[in-house]
mmCIF file with all atom_site columns, C-alpha atoms in Angstrom:
data_model
loop_
_atom_site.group_PDB
_atom_site.id
_atom_site.type_symbol
_atom_site.label_atom_id
_atom_site.label_alt_id
_atom_site.label_comp_id
_atom_site.label_asym_id
_atom_site.label_entity_id
_atom_site.label_seq_id
_atom_site.pdbx_PDB_ins_code
_atom_site.Cartn_x
_atom_site.Cartn_y
_atom_site.Cartn_z
_atom_site.occupancy
_atom_site.B_iso_or_equiv
_atom_site.pdbx_formal_charge
_atom_site.auth_seq_id
_atom_site.auth_comp_id
_atom_site.auth_asym_id
_atom_site.auth_atom_id
_atom_site.pdbx_PDB_model_num
ATOM 1   C CA . MET A 1 1   ? 0.000   0.000  0.000   1.00 44.00 ? 20  MET A CA 1
ATOM 2   C CA . SER A 1 2   ? 1.269   3.443  -0.955  1.00 45.00 ? 21  SER A CA 1
ATOM 3   C CA . PRO A 1 3   ? 2.114   5.847  1.897   1.00 49.00 ? 22  PRO A CA 1
ATOM 4   C CA . LEU A 1 4   ? 0.649   8.729  -0.144  1.00 49.00 ? 23  LEU A CA 1
ATOM 5   C CA . PRO A 1 5   ? -3.088  9.398  0.082   1.00 49.00 ? 24  PRO A CA 1
ATOM 6   C CA . ASP A 1 6   ? -5.053  8.586  -3.050  1.00 50.00 ? 25  ASP A CA 1
ATOM 7   C CA . LEU A 1 7   ? -6.283  12.093 -3.750  1.00 52.00 ? 26  LEU A CA 1
ATOM 8   C CA . SER A 1 8   ? -8.417  10.968 -6.673  1.00 50.00 ? 27  SER A CA 1
ATOM 9   C CA . ARG A 1 9   ? -10.576 8.862  -4.316  1.00 50.00 ? 28  ARG A CA 1
ATOM 10  C CA . ARG A 1 10  ? -10.660 11.638 -1.740  1.00 50.00 ? 29  ARG A CA 1
ATOM 11  C CA . ARG A 1 11  ? -11.751 14.071 -4.451  1.00 45.00 ? 30  ARG A CA 1
ATOM 12  C CA . LEU A 1 12  ? -14.819 11.910 -5.145  1.00 44.00 ? 31  LEU A CA 1
ATOM 13  C CA . LEU A 1 13  ? -16.069 12.818 -1.689  1.00 47.00 ? 32  LEU A CA 1
ATOM 14  C CA . SER A 1 14  ? -15.548 16.532 -2.292  1.00 48.00 ? 33  SER A CA 1
ATOM 15  C CA . ARG A 1 15  ? -16.703 17.065 -5.872  1.00 49.00 ? 34  ARG A CA 1
ATOM 16  C CA . ASP A 1 16  ? -17.293 20.783 -5.472  1.00 48.00 ? 35  ASP A CA 1
ATOM 17  C CA . GLN A 1 17  ? -13.594 21.540 -5.091  1.00 63.00 ? 36  GLN A CA 1
ATOM 18  C CA . ALA A 1 18  ? -11.746 22.404 -8.295  1.00 75.00 ? 37  ALA A CA 1
ATOM 19  C CA . LEU A 1 19  ? -8.381  20.858 -8.925  1.00 85.00 ? 38  LEU A CA 1
ATOM 20  C CA . PRO A 1 20  ? -5.493  23.174 -8.070  1.00 91.00 ? 39  PRO A CA 1
ATOM 21  C CA . VAL A 1 21  ? -3.351  24.550 -10.870 1.00 94.00 ? 40  VAL A CA 1
ATOM 22  C CA . ARG A 1 22  ? -0.261  22.377 -11.026 1.00 95.00 ? 41  ARG A CA 1
ATOM 23  C CA . LEU A 1 23  ? 3.059   22.738 -12.840 1.00 96.00 ? 42  LEU A CA 1
ATOM 24  C CA . PRO A 1 24  ? 3.012   23.268 -16.606 1.00 96.00 ? 43  PRO A CA 1
ATOM 25  C CA . TRP A 1 25  ? 3.533   20.385 -19.031 1.00 96.00 ? 44  TRP A CA 1
ATOM 26  C CA . LEU A 1 26  ? 2.380   17.660 -16.637 1.00 95.00 ? 45  LEU A CA 1
ATOM 27  C CA . GLN A 1 27  ? 1.277   14.372 -18.184 1.00 94.00 ? 46  GLN A CA 1
ATOM 28  C CA . SER A 1 28  ? -1.780  14.326 -15.912 1.00 92.00 ? 47  SER A CA 1
ATOM 29  C CA . GLU A 1 29  ? -2.950  15.134 -12.395 1.00 91.00 ? 48  GLU A CA 1
ATOM 30  C CA . GLN A 1 30  ? -2.705  11.470 -11.448 1.00 92.00 ? 49  GLN A CA 1
ATOM 31  C CA . ALA A 1 31  ? 0.838   11.153 -12.854 1.00 93.00 ? 50  ALA A CA 1
ATOM 32  C CA . PHE A 1 32  ? 1.784   14.182 -10.760 1.00 95.00 ? 51  PHE A CA 1
ATOM 33  C CA . ILE A 1 33  ? 0.244   12.793 -7.552  1.00 95.00 ? 52  ILE A CA 1
ATOM 34  C CA . ASP A 1 34  ? 1.897   9.419  -8.127  1.00 95.00 ? 53  ASP A CA 1
ATOM 35  C CA . ALA A 1 35  ? 5.363   10.775 -8.982  1.00 96.00 ? 54  ALA A CA 1
ATOM 36  C CA . CYS A 1 36  ? 5.895   14.053 -7.112  1.00 97.00 ? 55  CYS A CA 1
ATOM 37  C CA . THR A 1 37  ? 8.304   13.635 -4.207  1.00 97.00 ? 56  THR A CA 1
ATOM 38  C CA . ARG A 1 38  ? 7.292   17.003 -2.687  1.00 97.00 ? 57  ARG A CA 1
ATOM 39  C CA . CYS A 1 39  ? 10.965  17.986 -2.501  1.00 97.00 ? 58  CYS A CA 1
ATOM 40  C CA . GLY A 1 40  ? 10.285  21.661 -3.268  1.00 96.00 ? 59  GLY A CA 1
ATOM 41  C CA . ASP A 1 41  ? 13.024  22.079 -5.881  1.00 98.00 ? 60  ASP A CA 1
ATOM 42  C CA . CYS A 1 42  ? 10.496  23.561 -8.322  1.00 98.00 ? 61  CYS A CA 1
ATOM 43  C CA . ILE A 1 43  ? 9.474   26.135 -5.703  1.00 98.00 ? 62  ILE A CA 1
ATOM 44  C CA . ASP A 1 44  ? 13.062  27.336 -5.405  1.00 98.00 ? 63  ASP A CA 1
ATOM 45  C CA . ALA A 1 45  ? 13.600  27.275 -9.183  1.00 98.00 ? 64  ALA A CA 1
ATOM 46  C CA . CYS A 1 46  ? 10.622  29.460 -10.135 1.00 98.00 ? 65  CYS A CA 1
ATOM 47  C CA . PRO A 1 47  ? 11.922  32.992 -10.835 1.00 98.00 ? 66  PRO A CA 1
ATOM 48  C CA . ASN A 1 48  ? 8.410   34.473 -10.537 1.00 97.00 ? 67  ASN A CA 1
ATOM 49  C CA . ASP A 1 49  ? 7.650   32.884 -7.159  1.00 97.00 ? 68  ASP A CA 1
ATOM 50  C CA . LEU A 1 50  ? 4.448   31.249 -8.445  1.00 97.00 ? 69  LEU A CA 1
ATOM 51  C CA . ILE A 1 51  ? 4.870   27.775 -7.008  1.00 98.00 ? 70  ILE A CA 1
ATOM 52  C CA . LYS A 1 52  ? 3.742   27.159 -3.435  1.00 97.00 ? 71  LYS A CA 1
ATOM 53  C CA . LYS A 1 53  ? 3.186   24.149 -1.186  1.00 97.00 ? 72  LYS A CA 1
ATOM 54  C CA . GLY A 1 54  ? -0.456  23.144 -1.250  1.00 95.00 ? 73  GLY A CA 1
ATOM 55  C CA . ARG A 1 55  ? -2.637  20.447 0.280   1.00 93.00 ? 74  ARG A CA 1
ATOM 56  C CA . GLY A 1 56  ? -0.733  17.335 1.226   1.00 93.00 ? 75  GLY A CA 1
ATOM 57  C CA . GLY A 1 57  ? 2.568   19.086 0.531   1.00 95.00 ? 76  GLY A CA 1
ATOM 58  C CA . PHE A 1 58  ? 1.997   18.930 -3.230  1.00 97.00 ? 77  PHE A CA 1
ATOM 59  C CA . VAL A 1 59  ? 2.934   22.058 -5.152  1.00 97.00 ? 78  VAL A CA 1
ATOM 60  C CA . GLU A 1 60  ? 0.361   24.388 -6.666  1.00 96.00 ? 79  GLU A CA 1
ATOM 61  C CA . VAL A 1 61  ? 0.708   27.408 -8.912  1.00 97.00 ? 80  VAL A CA 1
ATOM 62  C CA . SER A 1 62  ? -0.640  30.708 -7.579  1.00 96.00 ? 81  SER A CA 1
ATOM 63  C CA . PHE A 1 63  ? -1.089  33.654 -9.937  1.00 96.00 ? 82  PHE A CA 1
ATOM 64  C CA . SER A 1 64  ? -2.019  36.130 -7.198  1.00 94.00 ? 83  SER A CA 1
ATOM 65  C CA . ASN A 1 65  ? 1.190   38.163 -7.582  1.00 93.00 ? 84  ASN A CA 1
ATOM 66  C CA . ASN A 1 66  ? 2.704   37.284 -10.932 1.00 96.00 ? 85  ASN A CA 1
ATOM 67  C CA . GLU A 1 67  ? 2.374   35.385 -14.193 1.00 96.00 ? 86  GLU A CA 1
ATOM 68  C CA . CYS A 1 68  ? 4.033   32.285 -15.615 1.00 97.00 ? 87  CYS A CA 1
ATOM 69  C CA . THR A 1 69  ? 6.514   33.097 -18.370 1.00 97.00 ? 88  THR A CA 1
ATOM 70  C CA . PHE A 1 70  ? 6.911   29.421 -19.289 1.00 97.00 ? 89  PHE A CA 1
ATOM 71  C CA . CYS A 1 71  ? 10.649  29.616 -18.601 1.00 97.00 ? 90  CYS A CA 1
ATOM 72  C CA . LYS A 1 72  ? 10.706  25.840 -17.935 1.00 97.00 ? 91  LYS A CA 1
ATOM 73  C CA . ALA A 1 73  ? 12.848  26.207 -14.781 1.00 98.00 ? 92  ALA A CA 1
ATOM 74  C CA . CYS A 1 74  ? 10.426  24.125 -12.687 1.00 97.00 ? 93  CYS A CA 1
ATOM 75  C CA . VAL A 1 75  ? 10.422  21.300 -15.228 1.00 97.00 ? 94  VAL A CA 1
ATOM 76  C CA . GLU A 1 76  ? 14.176  21.327 -15.778 1.00 97.00 ? 95  GLU A CA 1
ATOM 77  C CA . VAL A 1 77  ? 14.990  21.109 -12.046 1.00 98.00 ? 96  VAL A CA 1
ATOM 78  C CA . CYS A 1 78  ? 12.594  18.203 -11.467 1.00 97.00 ? 97  CYS A CA 1
ATOM 79  C CA . THR A 1 79  ? 14.207  14.757 -11.382 1.00 96.00 ? 98  THR A CA 1
ATOM 80  C CA . VAL A 1 80  ? 10.910  12.888 -11.780 1.00 95.00 ? 99  VAL A CA 1
ATOM 81  C CA . ASP A 1 81  ? 9.544   11.806 -15.170 1.00 93.00 ? 100 ASP A CA 1
ATOM 82  C CA . MET A 1 82  ? 6.024   13.277 -15.147 1.00 95.00 ? 101 MET A CA 1
ATOM 83  C CA . PHE A 1 83  ? 6.137   15.903 -17.899 1.00 96.00 ? 102 PHE A CA 1
ATOM 84  C CA . THR A 1 84  ? 5.228   15.999 -21.578 1.00 94.00 ? 103 THR A CA 1
ATOM 85  C CA . ASP A 1 85  ? 7.470   17.604 -24.173 1.00 91.00 ? 104 ASP A CA 1
ATOM 86  C CA . PHE A 1 86  ? 7.562   21.378 -24.514 1.00 92.00 ? 105 PHE A CA 1
ATOM 87  C CA . GLU A 1 87  ? 5.899   21.380 -27.941 1.00 90.00 ? 106 GLU A CA 1
ATOM 88  C CA . GLN A 1 88  ? 2.565   20.627 -26.285 1.00 89.00 ? 107 GLN A CA 1
ATOM 89  C CA . SER A 1 89  ? 0.368   23.198 -24.593 1.00 89.00 ? 108 SER A CA 1
ATOM 90  C CA . PRO A 1 90  ? 1.633   23.816 -21.046 1.00 93.00 ? 109 PRO A CA 1
ATOM 91  C CA . TRP A 1 91  ? -1.813  23.520 -19.439 1.00 90.00 ? 110 TRP A CA 1
ATOM 92  C CA . PRO A 1 92  ? -5.277  22.251 -20.353 1.00 88.00 ? 111 PRO A CA 1
ATOM 93  C CA . TYR A 1 93  ? -6.737  25.221 -18.475 1.00 89.00 ? 112 TYR A CA 1
ATOM 94  C CA . TYR A 1 94  ? -8.273  28.576 -19.354 1.00 88.00 ? 113 TYR A CA 1
ATOM 95  C CA . ALA A 1 95  ? -9.020  31.849 -17.610 1.00 92.00 ? 114 ALA A CA 1
ATOM 96  C CA . GLN A 1 96  ? -12.603 32.730 -16.768 1.00 94.00 ? 115 GLN A CA 1
ATOM 97  C CA . ILE A 1 97  ? -14.049 36.087 -15.787 1.00 96.00 ? 116 ILE A CA 1
ATOM 98  C CA . SER A 1 98  ? -16.771 36.111 -13.130 1.00 96.00 ? 117 SER A CA 1
ATOM 99  C CA . GLU A 1 99  ? -19.612 38.575 -12.691 1.00 95.00 ? 118 GLU A CA 1
ATOM 100 C CA . SER A 1 100 ? -17.622 40.382 -9.996  1.00 97.00 ? 119 SER A CA 1
ATOM 101 C CA . CYS A 1 101 ? -15.749 42.032 -12.900 1.00 96.00 ? 120 CYS A CA 1
ATOM 102 C CA . LEU A 1 102 ? -16.042 45.809 -12.570 1.00 96.00 ? 121 LEU A CA 1
ATOM 103 C CA . THR A 1 103 ? -17.520 46.097 -16.059 1.00 95.00 ? 122 THR A CA 1
ATOM 104 C CA . TYR A 1 104 ? -20.636 44.213 -14.894 1.00 92.00 ? 123 TYR A CA 1
ATOM 105 C CA . SER A 1 105 ? -21.163 47.098 -12.455 1.00 94.00 ? 124 SER A CA 1
ATOM 106 C CA . GLN A 1 106 ? -20.755 49.584 -15.324 1.00 93.00 ? 125 GLN A CA 1
ATOM 107 C CA . VAL A 1 107 ? -17.212 50.593 -14.316 1.00 95.00 ? 126 VAL A CA 1
ATOM 108 C CA . VAL A 1 108 ? -14.723 50.967 -17.156 1.00 94.00 ? 127 VAL A CA 1
ATOM 109 C CA . CYS A 1 109 ? -11.757 48.638 -16.734 1.00 96.00 ? 128 CYS A CA 1
ATOM 110 C CA . GLN A 1 110 ? -9.507  46.788 -19.124 1.00 96.00 ? 129 GLN A CA 1
ATOM 111 C CA . SER A 1 111 ? -6.615  45.782 -16.881 1.00 97.00 ? 130 SER A CA 1
ATOM 112 C CA . CYS A 1 112 ? -6.931  42.144 -17.925 1.00 98.00 ? 131 CYS A CA 1
ATOM 113 C CA . LYS A 1 113 ? -6.896  42.990 -21.630 1.00 97.00 ? 132 LYS A CA 1
ATOM 114 C CA . ASP A 1 114 ? -3.827  45.199 -21.226 1.00 98.00 ? 133 ASP A CA 1
ATOM 115 C CA . ALA A 1 115 ? -1.923  42.429 -19.409 1.00 97.00 ? 134 ALA A CA 1
ATOM 116 C CA . CYS A 1 116 ? -2.773  39.682 -21.913 1.00 97.00 ? 135 CYS A CA 1
ATOM 117 C CA . ASP A 1 117 ? 0.200   39.182 -24.276 1.00 95.00 ? 136 ASP A CA 1
ATOM 118 C CA . PRO A 1 118 ? -1.477  36.572 -26.507 1.00 94.00 ? 137 PRO A CA 1
ATOM 119 C CA . ARG A 1 119 ? -4.456  38.949 -26.864 1.00 96.00 ? 138 ARG A CA 1
ATOM 120 C CA . ALA A 1 120 ? -6.907  36.265 -25.775 1.00 96.00 ? 139 ALA A CA 1
ATOM 121 C CA . ILE A 1 121 ? -8.955  38.894 -23.928 1.00 97.00 ? 140 ILE A CA 1
ATOM 122 C CA . THR A 1 122 ? -10.979 41.289 -26.022 1.00 96.00 ? 141 THR A CA 1
ATOM 123 C CA . ILE A 1 123 ? -13.310 44.102 -25.062 1.00 94.00 ? 142 ILE A CA 1
ATOM 124 C CA . LYS A 1 124 ? -15.756 45.027 -27.770 1.00 86.00 ? 143 LYS A CA 1
ATOM 125 C CA . PRO A 1 125 ? -17.781 48.245 -27.506 1.00 86.00 ? 144 PRO A CA 1
ATOM 126 C CA . VAL A 1 126 ? -21.487 47.856 -26.795 1.00 85.00 ? 145 VAL A CA 1
ATOM 127 C CA . ILE A 1 127 ? -24.021 50.630 -27.403 1.00 90.00 ? 146 ILE A CA 1
ATOM 128 C CA . GLY A 1 128 ? -25.669 51.882 -24.223 1.00 90.00 ? 147 GLY A CA 1
ATOM 129 C CA . ARG A 1 129 ? -23.474 50.134 -21.655 1.00 90.00 ? 148 ARG A CA 1
ATOM 130 C CA . ILE A 1 130 ? -19.895 49.448 -20.604 1.00 92.00 ? 149 ILE A CA 1
ATOM 131 C CA . ALA A 1 131 ? -18.268 46.723 -22.677 1.00 93.00 ? 150 ALA A CA 1
ATOM 132 C CA . THR A 1 132 ? -17.371 43.507 -20.848 1.00 93.00 ? 151 THR A CA 1
ATOM 133 C CA . PRO A 1 133 ? -14.273 41.433 -21.523 1.00 96.00 ? 152 PRO A CA 1
ATOM 134 C CA . SER A 1 134 ? -14.419 38.120 -23.334 1.00 95.00 ? 153 SER A CA 1
ATOM 135 C CA . ILE A 1 135 ? -11.776 35.384 -23.349 1.00 96.00 ? 154 ILE A CA 1
ATOM 136 C CA . ASP A 1 136 ? -10.983 33.245 -26.368 1.00 95.00 ? 155 ASP A CA 1
ATOM 137 C CA . VAL A 1 137 ? -10.088 30.002 -24.589 1.00 90.00 ? 156 VAL A CA 1
ATOM 138 C CA . ASN A 1 138 ? -8.280  28.741 -27.685 1.00 90.00 ? 157 ASN A CA 1
ATOM 139 C CA . SER A 1 139 ? -5.839  31.666 -27.484 1.00 93.00 ? 158 SER A CA 1
ATOM 140 C CA . CYS A 1 140 ? -5.533  31.736 -23.685 1.00 94.00 ? 159 CYS A CA 1
ATOM 141 C CA . THR A 1 141 ? -2.236  30.250 -22.472 1.00 93.00 ? 160 THR A CA 1
ATOM 142 C CA . SER A 1 142 ? -3.339  30.281 -18.811 1.00 94.00 ? 161 SER A CA 1
ATOM 143 C CA . CYS A 1 143 ? -0.239  32.280 -17.925 1.00 96.00 ? 162 CYS A CA 1
ATOM 144 C CA . GLY A 1 144 ? -2.152  34.164 -15.225 1.00 96.00 ? 163 GLY A CA 1
ATOM 145 C CA . ALA A 1 145 ? -1.058  37.666 -16.259 1.00 97.00 ? 164 ALA A CA 1
ATOM 146 C CA . CYS A 1 146 ? -4.671  38.845 -16.111 1.00 97.00 ? 165 CYS A CA 1
ATOM 147 C CA . ILE A 1 147 ? -5.251  37.530 -12.587 1.00 97.00 ? 166 ILE A CA 1
ATOM 148 C CA . SER A 1 148 ? -2.829  39.601 -10.534 1.00 94.00 ? 167 SER A CA 1
ATOM 149 C CA . VAL A 1 149 ? -3.817  42.866 -12.251 1.00 97.00 ? 168 VAL A CA 1
ATOM 150 C CA . CYS A 1 150 ? -7.581  42.441 -11.822 1.00 98.00 ? 169 CYS A CA 1
ATOM 151 C CA . PRO A 1 151 ? -8.741  44.986 -9.203  1.00 97.00 ? 170 PRO A CA 1
ATOM 152 C CA . SER A 1 152 ? -11.842 42.955 -8.307  1.00 97.00 ? 171 SER A CA 1
ATOM 153 C CA . ASP A 1 153 ? -10.275 39.463 -8.291  1.00 97.00 ? 172 ASP A CA 1
ATOM 154 C CA . ALA A 1 154 ? -12.804 38.462 -10.943 1.00 97.00 ? 173 ALA A CA 1
ATOM 155 C CA . ILE A 1 155 ? -10.515 36.166 -12.948 1.00 97.00 ? 174 ILE A CA 1
ATOM 156 C CA . ALA A 1 156 ? -9.621  32.597 -12.097 1.00 95.00 ? 175 ALA A CA 1
ATOM 157 C CA . ILE A 1 157 ? -7.960  29.745 -13.930 1.00 92.00 ? 176 ILE A CA 1
ATOM 158 C CA . GLN A 1 158 ? -10.438 26.952 -14.567 1.00 88.00 ? 177 GLN A CA 1
ATOM 159 C CA . THR A 1 159 ? -8.970  23.493 -14.317 1.00 80.00 ? 178 THR A CA 1
ATOM 160 C CA . LYS A 1 160 ? -11.715 21.930 -16.390 1.00 64.00 ? 179 LYS A CA 1
ATOM 161 C CA . LEU A 1 161 ? -12.197 22.765 -20.039 1.00 50.00 ? 180 LEU A CA 1
ATOM 162 C CA . PRO A 1 162 ? -15.504 24.284 -21.132 1.00 48.00 ? 181 PRO A CA 1
ATOM 163 C CA . ASN A 1 163 ? -18.100 22.127 -22.874 1.00 50.00 ? 182 ASN A CA 1
ATOM 164 C CA . SER A 1 164 ? -18.909 24.796 -25.438 1.00 39.00 ? 183 SER A CA 1
ATOM 165 C CA . SER A 1 165 ? -18.105 23.940 -29.016 1.00 41.00 ? 184 SER A CA 1
ATOM 166 C CA . ASP A 1 166 ? -17.300 27.518 -30.064 1.00 39.00 ? 185 ASP A CA 1
ATOM 167 C CA . GLY A 1 167 ? -14.332 27.789 -27.662 1.00 41.00 ? 186 GLY A CA 1
ATOM 168 C CA . ASN A 1 168 ? -15.363 31.149 -26.206 1.00 42.00 ? 187 ASN A CA 1
ATOM 169 C CA . SER A 1 169 ? -16.004 31.913 -22.568 1.00 44.00 ? 188 SER A CA 1
ATOM 170 C CA . GLN A 1 170 ? -16.793 34.999 -20.554 1.00 47.00 ? 189 GLN A CA 1
#
């Protein structure tokens, strides 16, 4: 029997909790849980100080103060084989904007759009009201640049992909 808790079974009992954002280029959540030694080398290697200890001592990525530049330092320092190659998308995640966004209260803001290098966030003018941002999930790299600059903490990384066929989310 493994000394590590089987978090996938535990998660069945707490379905309302989203998975934490893990390191980029992981093969899967289960591969990470099975292989991670919780040594903390990736925490020390991250130049943007994004990686923190989370539940059970497993690392999580927090975008509250900075963004991921995909420098690969966390992957390169890791001695465990649990990553895909760098040609693949770093994360199967996307950013989502909640209704606590200032624009839903008719306050002009485009901090998220200004911070988004891949230009996945657009704000289109609307007659008679303040325009709200929209995220093209196909262009979103989940770098988190939009999260730390949002004055109302309205943006979060979703760890499950949307079911919509058009690939757009608000």
